[in-house]
Coordinates of C-alpha atoms and ligand atoms in Angstrom, one line a residue:
M1 CA 43.3 87.2 -56.8
M2 CA 44.0 90.6 -55.2
R3 CA 43.6 92.4 -58.5
T4 CA 40.1 91.2 -58.8
Q5 CA 39.2 92.2 -55.2
L6 CA 40.7 95.6 -55.7
G7 CA 38.9 96.0 -59.0
R8 CA 35.7 95.3 -57.2
A9 CA 36.4 97.7 -54.4
V10 CA 37.2 100.5 -56.9
S11 CA 34.1 99.9 -58.9
V12 CA 31.7 100.0 -55.9
A13 CA 33.2 103.2 -54.8
A14 CA 33.3 104.6 -58.3
V15 CA 29.5 104.0 -58.5
L16 CA 28.9 105.6 -55.2
W17 CA 31.1 108.6 -55.8
A18 CA 29.9 108.9 -59.4
F19 CA 26.4 109.3 -58.0
I20 CA 27.5 112.2 -55.8
A21 CA 30.0 113.8 -58.2
V22 CA 27.7 113.6 -61.3
A23 CA 25.2 115.7 -59.4
E24 CA 27.8 118.3 -58.6
A25 CA 29.8 118.3 -61.9
P26 CA 27.8 116.6 -64.7
A27 CA 30.4 117.6 -67.3
R28 CA 33.2 115.4 -65.8
G29 CA 33.8 112.0 -67.2
L30 CA 33.7 108.9 -65.0
A31 CA 37.4 108.4 -65.3
E32 CA 38.1 111.8 -63.9
L33 CA 36.2 111.2 -60.7
G34 CA 39.2 109.6 -59.0
A35 CA 37.4 106.7 -57.5
G36 CA 40.5 105.7 -55.7
A37 CA 40.3 108.7 -53.5
R38 CA 37.3 107.2 -51.8
A39 CA 38.0 103.4 -52.1
H40 CA 40.7 102.3 -49.6
V41 CA 42.6 99.1 -49.2
R42 CA 43.2 97.9 -45.6
V43 CA 47.0 97.3 -46.0
T44 CA 47.3 94.8 -43.1
D45 CA 44.8 92.5 -44.8
W46 CA 46.3 93.0 -48.2
A47 CA 49.8 92.2 -46.7
R48 CA 48.6 88.9 -45.2
S49 CA 46.8 87.8 -48.3
N50 CA 50.0 88.4 -50.3
G51 CA 52.2 86.5 -47.8
F52 CA 53.9 89.5 -46.3
D53 CA 54.7 90.0 -42.6
V54 CA 53.5 93.2 -40.9
T55 CA 55.8 94.9 -38.4
W56 CA 54.9 98.1 -36.6
L57 CA 57.8 100.5 -36.5
R58 CA 55.7 102.7 -34.3
R59 CA 52.2 101.6 -33.5
G60 CA 49.6 103.8 -35.0
E61 CA 52.2 105.8 -36.9
A62 CA 54.4 103.7 -39.1
L63 CA 54.5 100.1 -40.3
R64 CA 56.7 97.9 -42.4
I65 CA 55.4 95.2 -44.7
G66 CA 57.9 92.6 -46.1
N67 CA 58.8 89.1 -46.9
G68 CA 62.6 89.0 -46.8
T69 CA 62.8 90.1 -50.5
V70 CA 60.9 93.3 -50.5
A71 CA 60.0 95.9 -47.8
L72 CA 57.3 98.6 -48.0
V73 CA 57.3 101.2 -45.3
L74 CA 54.1 103.3 -44.7
R75 CA 53.8 106.4 -42.5
D76 CA 50.5 108.0 -41.3
G77 CA 49.6 111.1 -43.2
S78 CA 52.5 110.8 -45.7
R79 CA 52.0 110.8 -49.5
A80 CA 55.3 109.0 -49.9
V81 CA 56.0 105.4 -49.2
E82 CA 59.3 103.6 -49.1
L83 CA 59.6 100.6 -51.4
D84 CA 62.9 98.7 -51.0
G85 CA 64.3 101.9 -49.4
V86 CA 63.2 104.1 -52.4
K87 CA 60.7 106.9 -52.1
V88 CA 57.6 106.6 -54.2
W89 CA 55.0 109.4 -54.2
L90 CA 51.3 108.5 -54.1
S91 CA 48.3 110.5 -55.2
Y92 CA 46.8 110.4 -51.7
P93 CA 48.2 110.2 -48.1
V94 CA 48.5 106.9 -46.2
S95 CA 46.1 106.8 -43.3
I96 CA 46.9 104.8 -40.1
R97 CA 44.3 104.3 -37.4
A98 CA 44.8 102.2 -34.4
D99 CA 45.8 98.8 -35.7
A100 CA 45.1 99.3 -39.4
A101 CA 46.7 101.2 -42.3
F102 CA 44.9 102.3 -45.4
V103 CA 46.1 103.2 -48.8
S104 CA 43.8 104.4 -51.6
A105 CA 42.9 101.6 -54.0
L106 CA 44.0 103.9 -56.8
D107 CA 47.6 104.1 -55.4
M108 CA 47.6 100.4 -54.6
E109 CA 46.7 99.6 -58.3
T110 CA 48.7 102.3 -60.0
A111 CA 51.9 102.6 -57.9
I112 CA 52.5 99.9 -55.3
E113 CA 51.3 96.8 -57.1
P114 CA 52.9 97.5 -60.5
I115 CA 56.3 97.8 -58.8
L116 CA 55.9 94.9 -56.4
F117 CA 54.4 92.5 -59.0
P118 CA 55.8 93.5 -62.4
R119 CA 53.7 92.5 -65.3
K120 CA 55.6 90.3 -67.7
N121 CA 56.0 91.5 -71.3
S122 CA 55.7 89.0 -74.2
R123 CA 58.2 91.2 -76.2
A124 CA 61.5 91.7 -74.4
L125 CA 62.8 95.3 -74.2
A126 CA 65.0 95.8 -77.3
I127 CA 64.7 99.5 -78.4
V128 CA 65.0 102.5 -76.1
A129 CA 64.5 106.1 -77.0
L130 CA 66.7 108.6 -75.2
D131 CA 65.5 112.2 -75.2
P132 CA 68.1 114.8 -74.3
G133 CA 66.1 117.6 -72.8
H134 CA 66.0 121.1 -74.4
G135 CA 68.3 122.1 -77.3
G136 CA 68.9 125.0 -79.8
K137 CA 67.5 128.3 -78.5
D138 CA 66.0 126.4 -75.5
K139 CA 69.0 126.1 -73.2
G140 CA 67.1 124.7 -70.2
Y141 CA 68.7 125.8 -66.9
H142 CA 71.8 127.9 -67.6
K143 CA 74.4 129.9 -65.7
G144 CA 77.1 131.3 -68.0
A145 CA 78.6 128.6 -70.1
H146 CA 76.9 125.9 -68.1
Q147 CA 73.8 124.9 -70.0
E148 CA 71.4 122.1 -69.3
K149 CA 70.9 121.3 -73.0
K150 CA 74.7 120.5 -73.4
Y151 CA 74.8 118.2 -70.4
T152 CA 71.6 116.3 -71.3
L153 CA 73.0 115.6 -74.8
S154 CA 76.3 114.4 -73.3
L155 CA 74.5 112.2 -70.8
A156 CA 72.3 110.8 -73.6
R157 CA 75.5 109.8 -75.6
E158 CA 77.1 108.2 -72.6
L159 CA 73.9 106.3 -71.9
R160 CA 73.6 105.2 -75.5
S161 CA 77.0 103.6 -75.3
E162 CA 76.1 101.8 -72.1
L163 CA 72.8 100.5 -73.4
E164 CA 74.4 99.4 -76.7
R165 CA 77.1 97.6 -74.8
A166 CA 74.3 95.7 -73.0
G167 CA 72.8 94.7 -76.4
L168 CA 69.9 97.2 -76.7
R169 CA 69.2 99.4 -79.7
V170 CA 69.0 103.1 -79.0
V171 CA 67.2 106.0 -80.7
L172 CA 68.1 109.6 -79.8
T173 CA 65.4 112.3 -80.3
R174 CA 68.1 114.8 -81.1
E175 CA 71.8 114.2 -82.0
A176 CA 72.8 117.9 -82.0
D177 CA 72.2 121.3 -80.5
V178 CA 68.8 121.7 -82.2
N179 CA 65.3 122.6 -80.9
V180 CA 62.9 119.7 -81.3
G181 CA 59.2 120.1 -80.3
L182 CA 58.0 118.0 -77.4
A183 CA 55.4 116.1 -79.3
A184 CA 57.9 115.6 -82.1
R185 CA 60.2 113.9 -79.7
T186 CA 57.7 111.2 -78.7
A187 CA 56.7 110.9 -82.4
I188 CA 60.3 110.1 -83.3
A189 CA 60.4 107.4 -80.6
R190 CA 57.2 105.9 -81.9
R191 CA 58.3 105.9 -85.5
R192 CA 61.5 104.1 -84.6
G193 CA 59.7 101.4 -82.6
A194 CA 61.0 102.4 -79.2
Q195 CA 59.5 100.4 -76.3
L196 CA 60.7 102.8 -73.6
F197 CA 61.1 106.5 -73.7
V198 CA 63.6 108.1 -71.3
S199 CA 63.8 111.9 -71.2
L200 CA 66.9 113.3 -69.6
H201 CA 67.1 116.5 -67.7
F202 CA 68.9 118.3 -64.9
N203 CA 67.1 120.1 -62.2
S204 CA 67.3 123.6 -60.6
T205 CA 65.6 125.6 -58.0
A206 CA 65.6 129.3 -57.2
V207 CA 64.4 128.8 -53.6
G208 CA 66.8 126.9 -51.4
A209 CA 69.5 126.4 -54.1
Q210 CA 72.2 125.9 -51.4
S211 CA 70.5 122.9 -49.9
V212 CA 68.1 121.3 -52.5
R213 CA 69.8 118.4 -54.4
G214 CA 69.1 114.8 -55.4
A215 CA 67.5 112.6 -58.0
E216 CA 63.9 112.5 -59.2
V217 CA 62.3 110.3 -61.8
Y218 CA 58.9 111.2 -63.2
C219 CA 56.2 109.2 -64.8
L220 CA 52.7 110.2 -65.9
T221 CA 50.1 111.0 -63.3
P222 CA 47.7 108.0 -63.2
V223 CA 44.1 108.5 -64.5
G224 CA 42.1 110.0 -61.6
G225 CA 45.3 110.4 -59.5
R226 CA 47.2 113.6 -58.6
S227 CA 50.5 115.0 -59.7
T228 CA 53.2 115.2 -57.1
N229 CA 54.0 118.9 -57.5
S230 CA 50.5 120.2 -58.4
R231 CA 46.9 119.2 -58.2
R232 CA 46.7 118.2 -61.9
S233 CA 44.9 114.9 -62.5
G234 CA 45.8 112.2 -65.0
S235 CA 43.5 111.8 -67.9
E236 CA 42.7 108.7 -70.0
R237 CA 42.8 111.0 -73.0
D238 CA 46.6 111.0 -72.9
P239 CA 48.2 108.1 -74.9
G240 CA 50.7 107.7 -72.1
S241 CA 48.1 106.7 -69.6
R242 CA 47.8 103.3 -71.2
F243 CA 51.3 102.5 -70.0
N244 CA 51.1 103.4 -66.3
D245 CA 52.2 100.1 -64.9
E246 CA 55.4 99.8 -67.0
S247 CA 56.2 103.5 -66.7
V248 CA 56.1 103.5 -62.9
L249 CA 58.1 100.3 -62.8
A250 CA 60.8 101.8 -65.0
A251 CA 60.8 105.0 -63.0
F252 CA 61.2 103.0 -59.8
H253 CA 64.2 101.0 -61.1
I254 CA 66.0 104.1 -62.5
Q255 CA 65.4 106.0 -59.3
R256 CA 66.6 103.1 -57.3
A257 CA 69.8 102.8 -59.3
L258 CA 70.6 106.5 -59.0
V259 CA 70.0 106.5 -55.2
K260 CA 71.7 103.1 -54.4
R261 CA 74.6 103.2 -56.8
L262 CA 75.5 106.9 -56.6
G263 CA 74.2 107.7 -53.2
M264 CA 72.2 110.6 -54.5
E265 CA 69.5 112.1 -52.3
D266 CA 66.2 110.4 -52.9
R267 CA 63.6 112.8 -54.0
G268 CA 61.4 110.0 -55.1
V269 CA 59.4 108.6 -58.0
R270 CA 57.1 111.4 -58.9
R271 CA 54.0 112.0 -61.1
A272 CA 53.5 114.8 -63.6
Q273 CA 51.6 115.8 -66.7
F274 CA 54.7 116.6 -68.7
E275 CA 54.0 116.8 -72.4
V276 CA 56.5 114.1 -73.3
L277 CA 55.0 111.7 -70.8
R278 CA 51.4 112.5 -71.9
T279 CA 52.1 112.0 -75.6
A280 CA 54.4 108.9 -75.5
A281 CA 52.8 105.9 -77.1
M282 CA 55.0 103.6 -75.0
P283 CA 56.2 103.4 -71.3
A284 CA 57.9 106.7 -70.5
V285 CA 59.9 108.4 -67.8
L286 CA 61.6 111.7 -67.3
V287 CA 64.8 111.7 -65.3
E288 CA 66.0 114.8 -63.3
A289 CA 69.5 113.6 -62.7
G290 CA 70.6 116.1 -60.0
F291 CA 70.4 119.8 -59.3
M292 CA 72.6 122.1 -61.4
S293 CA 71.7 124.9 -59.0
H294 CA 73.3 123.2 -56.0
P295 CA 76.9 124.3 -55.4
V296 CA 78.3 120.8 -54.8
E297 CA 76.0 118.6 -57.0
G298 CA 76.1 121.3 -59.7
A299 CA 79.9 121.1 -59.9
K300 CA 79.7 117.3 -60.1
L301 CA 77.2 117.4 -63.0
R302 CA 79.6 119.6 -65.0
D303 CA 82.2 116.8 -64.7
A304 CA 82.2 114.4 -67.6
S305 CA 83.4 111.5 -65.5
F306 CA 80.5 112.0 -63.1
R307 CA 78.0 112.1 -66.0
R308 CA 79.5 108.7 -67.1
E309 CA 78.6 107.4 -63.6
L310 CA 75.1 108.7 -64.0
A311 CA 74.8 107.0 -67.4
K312 CA 76.0 103.7 -65.9
A313 CA 73.4 104.0 -63.1
I314 CA 70.5 104.9 -65.4
A315 CA 71.5 102.0 -67.7
A316 CA 71.6 99.6 -64.8
G317 CA 68.0 100.8 -63.8
I318 CA 66.8 100.2 -67.4
M319 CA 68.4 96.8 -67.5
E320 CA 66.7 95.9 -64.2
Y321 CA 63.4 97.0 -65.7
K322 CA 64.1 94.8 -68.7
R323 CA 64.9 91.9 -66.4
V324 CA 61.9 92.1 -64.2
T325 CA 59.5 92.4 -67.1
E326 CA 60.8 89.3 -68.8
G327 CA 60.0 85.7 -68.0
R328 CA 57.0 83.9 -66.7
A329 CA 56.1 83.8 -63.0
A330 CA 55.3 87.0 -61.2
R331 CA 57.7 87.4 -58.2
N332 CA 56.4 87.8 -54.7
R333 CA 52.7 87.4 -55.5
S334 CA 51.2 84.6 -53.5
E335 CA 49.7 81.9 -55.8
S336 CA 47.0 81.1 -53.4
S337 CA 45.4 84.6 -53.0
Ligands
LIG401 ZN1 65.1 120.4 -68.2

């Protein structure tokens, strides 16, 4: 099995690197050493052993791995890969040399494989916590009467209706315009038995506000990996780190739905050390459902009927996550490897 081979590759490198790193920084724990940075998987071999075809889009620069059902596109030097046409950010860049492509074992294990080969859950997804970002004196992004905290609550209510219609139970971390602490939000989700935590936000930027738009879905930085927008590493001390595989899978399906159903610009599945992701005792994602600071996208987000479309897309992503984590056989994974 691939997982065993990868595990072995990681542990050998971990030992080697631990030897070097311990001498340099004795205070750091083994898990923080980021063994995956040094251990690489030769993607062409990995593809063949999993029954995927390998096609060079541009020899030495870009290749496509697929089997008719899924496609993974890798580009030399890029930290983002495309999985079924959706951007997924890795901790380390892809490296292509001559006839071979390499991905860090850490990225293979914490990003690519959990999406391609979803782990099946014995308990089907039944209860979802929705977390409308900000509230009370924390307005989030605001420009005049347009306040992020209002739109996140309105989106959460729409999304609750969609999910309840689909047969799920929904918990909201706030029902009104009140300020709730970040750790209190995940505590509410835990108390109410939520199996998935979805924090809802809208984005903004001061630099390039006229051009920057699109959807982003975050999940926790994997242990030893790197955040997308900073150098912060994931830590095994965070409760959320235990749910990496489910979290990245949920983030992928929500991002996919936003991009494919609504045609939003794809800013990718990203990694961050956000407080709600770190403290969630369950799979958790944070959705940035478009840029309030963009003149066109911002105007759409202020429109209730567009927010209903957003809710439908996010609900579809959650239901797809539910579907792929149910049942017995893992899809796509070759039985013989
Ligand atoms: Zn926000």
